[in-house]
Structure formats: C-alpha cells, structure tokens
Amino acid sequence: MKSKNLQKYSYTFMMLGLLAVVLLFFTITKGGAFWKGDVWRGMALQFPEYGVVALGMMFCFICGKMDMSIMALGDFATIMAVRYMIAHADNPVGGILVGILIALAIAAVGGVINGILVRMLDIPPVMATISMQLVWTGLSVGLTGGNAVKGLPSLYTEIGHVNVLGFIPMPLVVFLVVFAICWFLLNKTVYGKKLYMVGTNIKAARFSAQMSTIRSKVSGRWCWPEMWGVITRLGSPQRGLSAGRGSGSVTSTAAAAILSCSSAKRAVVQKNA
C-alpha cells in the first residue's frame, strides 16, 4: 500500500525535489540576499499572475488542447471593465463590482467562441486561438489607441497591495482561492471526471454514454481558462493596463500548465490503475 502511494505521488515528489535543488543553489550562490523578506514578498506578488493563468490553461491541456488567446482576451475584458469603472468613479464600489462582472461575462463569451471554433467548426485549437488572440488584441488597440488606460479608482488599485493577516499579499490569497476551486472542480465533480475522460480517450467517452461530455467541452473547458485569465489581469492593475501587455506571459504560463497537467493526469491514471 505504501509503495503504491509513493508511486502515485512520484511526480509530485520529483517536482518538490527539483524545487529543493533550486532553493539550495540560490542559497549557496546568493544566500545573503535570497532569504530576505522583501525578496519572498516580491515573488508572492508576482508569481500568482502566472499561476492563475496556468491553472486555467491546465483545463485545456487535460483535454490535449491549447489556448493561445487567454492573455489577449484577458487584456480586452479588463480594459472594458476598467473603462466602466472609470466612467462610474462617483460610485467606486458599485463600479468595481459591475466592472468585474462585465470582464467575467466577456471571458465566458470568448471561451464559448473558442469552443465553437474548435469543436463545431473543427478548426485546430492552436490556429483558432491564435486567430482569436489577434482579434482580441486588435479590439484592445482600437479601444485604447495602443495607450495605457489611466485614471483607475484608487480603491481598485489599493486592493492588490492589501496584506491579509498583516503579511500575506492579496494576489497570493487570490491564487490560493483559484487553486482550491480548480482542485474541487477536477477532483470532486462530475465535470472534472468528464474532462479527464475526454482527455484520455474521446472516442471511449462518446461510447460510454457520456455524450454531455462533448457539450461540456464547448462551455466549460474553454470558459475556465478565459475567466482565470481575466482574474489575472484584474489582479494586476498596478502594473498598467494596455493592449498586448500579457502577450509575453503565454509561454511561461503554458510551461507551468504543462507541468501541472502532467502531474494531474499521472495521478488520475495511477489512481484508476
């Protein structure tokens, strides 16, 4: 039993071992500066932006697909949301709440569009999502003229600098909440089981009377990445909002998503073995 559990979590142990090697390397080479509180606080403020998007991409990767439009759509949805917040600056709380809902709604629509292009029109995911990436970037440039959006409500920009319990940065809290939601969806819901079925063998999923699995690909697999992408953009207003700002993050988040997806799939296969 113990050996089976070790085999089940072998990939996790491997990643933790790699992390330990990296920490040891920087401790030896940069020990004096590496363990300073400001360094770790800086990492806690920066990595959630990539982590949240990687979690969203993981939903696509579990099915063997890829979404390249996530950051461009996130930029566009956030620009729309922030423009609404600025227009309703006289009621900052209401403007922020409605703006966030607008951004999430745009993300859901963008996810459905990707699902239709890939599933119903049978366009390869990479081609479909790169095309949509150009569409969303073009719309963002058209709205802003390529300039950064300015004049955000002070309440909105201050949220990202709040420390929970006095020392935990708010972006890290958001990442942990999103991580918990993703874990619950993938491990404790029928949707998660169907997602793994589609990624493992879509033909077997069809013939196992799970036809709703195919429909869930359009609505769920493509919507979640876009919504997490929007949350990421909403969570980093202090770094500026402009068209194409997140385009350089696609490669980094894709690499993180590949590692997380490999771990998730390996755990499921070993669990069912």
XYZ file of C-alpha atoms in Angstrom:
273
model
C 0.000 0.000 0.000
C 2.806 2.367 0.930
C 4.683 1.659 -2.309
C 1.504 2.309 -4.293
C 1.079 5.704 -2.632
C 4.717 6.548 -3.349
C 4.203 5.642 -6.993
C 1.003 7.699 -7.126
C 2.783 10.845 -5.953
C 6.153 10.157 -7.621
C 5.774 13.119 -9.995
C 4.949 15.435 -7.095
C 7.988 14.238 -5.167
C 10.128 14.778 -8.257
C 8.929 18.382 -8.601
C 9.491 19.032 -4.883
C 12.988 17.601 -5.229
C 13.668 19.919 -8.155
C 12.410 22.860 -6.092
C 14.737 21.863 -3.253
C 17.695 21.788 -5.662
C 16.824 25.275 -6.960
C 16.495 26.649 -3.427
C 19.802 25.065 -2.425
C 21.540 26.525 -5.476
C 20.404 30.078 -4.777
C 21.099 29.671 -1.071
C 24.722 28.790 -1.871
C 25.214 31.432 -4.562
C 23.001 34.261 -3.240
C 22.330 33.230 0.337
C 22.646 36.698 1.827
C 20.054 38.284 -0.437
C 17.911 35.301 -1.390
C 16.302 34.737 2.023
C 15.415 38.361 2.699
C 11.741 39.003 3.376
C 11.417 41.571 0.587
C 12.592 39.023 -1.996
C 9.962 36.483 -0.987
C 7.301 39.144 -0.773
C 8.164 40.206 -4.311
C 7.804 36.621 -5.516
C 4.480 36.294 -3.689
C 3.246 39.373 -5.532
C 4.441 38.287 -8.983
C 4.004 34.539 -9.371
C 0.207 34.441 -8.750
C -0.284 36.251 -12.073
C 1.325 33.333 -13.911
C -0.058 30.705 -11.555
C -3.708 31.634 -12.046
C -3.400 31.609 -15.836
C -1.503 28.302 -15.719
C -4.358 26.772 -13.732
C -6.787 27.950 -16.385
C -4.664 26.585 -19.231
C -4.494 23.274 -17.400
C -8.175 22.664 -18.162
C -7.387 22.774 -21.886
C -4.205 20.749 -21.560
C -6.014 17.965 -19.711
C -8.037 17.519 -22.897
C -4.913 17.631 -25.049
C -5.614 21.121 -26.412
C -4.065 24.578 -26.064
C -5.468 28.099 -25.701
C -3.224 30.862 -27.017
C -5.826 33.645 -26.737
C -6.178 33.655 -22.974
C -3.960 36.663 -22.271
C -5.237 38.776 -25.177
C -8.843 38.171 -24.147
C -7.897 38.946 -20.568
C -6.438 42.273 -21.668
C -9.543 43.169 -23.696
C -12.010 42.169 -20.978
C -10.051 44.044 -18.326
C -9.811 47.172 -20.461
C -13.595 47.103 -20.901
C -14.085 46.592 -17.172
C -11.692 49.369 -16.194
C -13.273 51.799 -18.658
C -16.602 51.135 -16.949
C -15.024 51.662 -13.516
C -13.542 54.988 -14.624
C -16.878 56.100 -16.085
C -18.581 55.339 -12.746
C -15.885 56.700 -10.450
C -18.558 58.509 -8.416
C -19.652 55.084 -7.104
C -16.352 53.186 -6.856
C -17.659 50.096 -5.055
C -20.561 49.560 -7.445
C -18.412 50.413 -10.453
C -15.744 47.893 -9.440
C -18.248 45.094 -8.813
C -20.106 45.650 -12.080
C -16.820 46.039 -13.944
C -15.613 42.666 -12.666
C -18.882 41.040 -13.758
C -18.506 42.611 -17.205
C -14.987 41.210 -17.513
C -16.076 37.709 -16.474
C -19.013 37.813 -18.900
C -16.692 38.781 -21.767
C -14.355 35.948 -20.762
C -17.207 33.439 -20.817
C -18.308 34.629 -24.271
C -14.726 34.398 -25.528
C -14.454 30.856 -24.166
C -17.665 29.813 -25.903
C -16.400 31.298 -29.178
C -13.200 29.263 -28.870
C -15.234 26.149 -28.118
C -17.420 26.677 -31.183
C -14.415 27.229 -33.433
C -12.618 24.129 -32.172
C -15.453 21.691 -31.594
C -18.220 22.643 -34.020
C -16.128 24.036 -36.887
C -13.295 21.533 -36.293
C -10.535 24.154 -36.513
C -7.244 23.089 -34.868
C -7.106 24.673 -31.389
C -3.778 26.426 -31.888
C -4.918 28.050 -35.137
C -8.318 29.012 -33.730
C -6.994 30.536 -30.528
C -4.085 32.361 -32.193
C -6.618 33.886 -34.595
C -8.793 34.957 -31.679
C -5.704 36.310 -29.946
C -5.200 38.665 -32.878
C -8.894 39.619 -32.815
C -8.877 40.490 -29.103
C -5.573 42.363 -29.397
C -6.936 44.343 -32.344
C -10.072 45.269 -30.402
C -7.944 46.341 -27.430
C -5.729 48.527 -29.621
C -8.810 50.003 -31.264
C -10.294 50.934 -27.886
C -7.144 52.396 -26.371
C -5.173 53.536 -29.409
C -2.292 51.497 -28.012
C -2.068 53.698 -24.909
C -2.247 52.539 -21.300
C -5.562 53.010 -19.510
C -5.238 55.652 -16.803
C -7.410 57.057 -14.053
C -8.330 53.828 -12.257
C -10.214 54.253 -8.981
C -7.803 54.378 -6.054
C -9.853 51.736 -4.215
C -9.285 49.310 -7.087
C -5.512 49.794 -7.227
C -5.179 49.552 -3.460
C -6.783 46.111 -3.281
C -3.709 44.457 -4.799
C -1.484 45.925 -2.087
C -3.532 44.703 0.881
C -1.827 42.210 3.212
C -4.115 39.567 4.697
C -3.269 38.886 8.360
C -0.632 41.556 8.017
C 1.863 39.601 5.904
C 0.116 37.577 3.147
C -0.185 39.586 -0.118
C -3.674 39.681 -1.607
C -2.537 38.263 -5.026
C -1.296 35.155 -3.221
C -4.667 34.772 -1.489
C -6.434 35.049 -4.845
C -4.147 32.357 -6.271
C -4.875 30.010 -3.365
C -8.635 30.527 -3.755
C -8.461 29.829 -7.513
C -6.280 26.778 -6.844
C -8.864 25.430 -4.391
C -11.688 25.977 -6.913
C -9.737 24.178 -9.645
C -8.896 21.282 -7.334
C -12.539 20.909 -6.362
C -13.765 21.035 -9.966
C -11.263 18.464 -11.195
C -11.408 16.039 -8.278
C -14.833 16.327 -6.687
C -17.272 16.997 -9.532
C -18.731 15.052 -12.436
C -17.446 17.796 -14.728
C -13.869 17.040 -13.710
C -14.278 13.319 -14.348
C -15.733 14.014 -17.791
C -12.874 16.373 -18.562
C -10.353 13.637 -17.819
C -12.371 11.163 -19.869
C -12.254 13.446 -22.905
C -8.513 13.960 -22.500
C -7.796 10.270 -22.025
C -9.895 8.916 -24.893
C -12.622 10.999 -26.512
C -13.954 8.056 -28.524
C -14.354 5.967 -25.398
C -16.115 8.935 -23.768
C -18.622 9.018 -26.640
C -19.371 5.304 -26.448
C -19.695 5.302 -22.661
C -22.984 7.226 -22.808
C -21.206 10.435 -21.752
C -22.438 12.498 -24.682
C -22.855 15.526 -22.433
C -19.068 15.371 -22.104
C -18.801 16.648 -25.651
C -21.089 19.558 -24.894
C -19.126 20.385 -21.765
C -16.030 20.854 -23.934
C -17.594 23.922 -25.524
C -18.959 25.543 -22.383
C -16.512 24.506 -19.719
C -13.083 23.622 -20.988
C -12.693 26.861 -22.923
C -14.527 29.172 -20.486
C -12.493 28.428 -17.367
C -9.111 29.421 -18.850
C -10.517 32.719 -20.101
C -12.101 33.536 -16.754
C -8.891 32.813 -14.856
C -7.025 34.926 -17.408
C -9.370 37.824 -16.730
C -8.942 37.427 -12.971
C -5.185 37.646 -13.518
C -5.447 40.891 -15.471
C -7.899 42.332 -12.941
C -5.473 41.452 -10.176
C -2.517 43.388 -11.581
C -3.733 46.930 -12.304
C -0.753 48.490 -10.591
C 1.443 47.233 -13.472
C -0.588 49.070 -16.094
C -3.366 48.105 -18.464
C -2.725 48.215 -22.187
C -3.290 46.197 -25.324
C -0.977 43.210 -25.588
C 0.544 43.634 -22.122
C 0.058 39.966 -21.321
C 1.227 38.534 -24.639
C 4.709 37.807 -23.304
C 3.299 35.686 -20.473
C 1.812 32.975 -22.697
C 4.999 30.906 -22.964
C 5.721 30.977 -19.235
C 2.196 30.069 -18.227
C 1.998 27.344 -20.867
C 5.141 25.735 -19.473
C 3.731 25.847 -15.947
C 0.425 24.417 -17.161
C 2.196 21.534 -18.915
C 3.945 20.584 -15.676
C 0.771 20.832 -13.598
C -1.275 18.947 -16.184
C 1.304 16.158 -16.379
C 1.130 15.760 -12.620
C -2.679 15.753 -12.599
C -3.006 13.221 -15.400
C -0.381 10.926 -13.904
C -2.194 10.941 -10.551
C -5.520 10.079 -12.190
C -4.052 7.256 -14.295
C -2.300 5.726 -11.290
C -5.422 6.096 -9.177
C -7.514 4.218 -11.723
C -4.874 1.562 -12.359
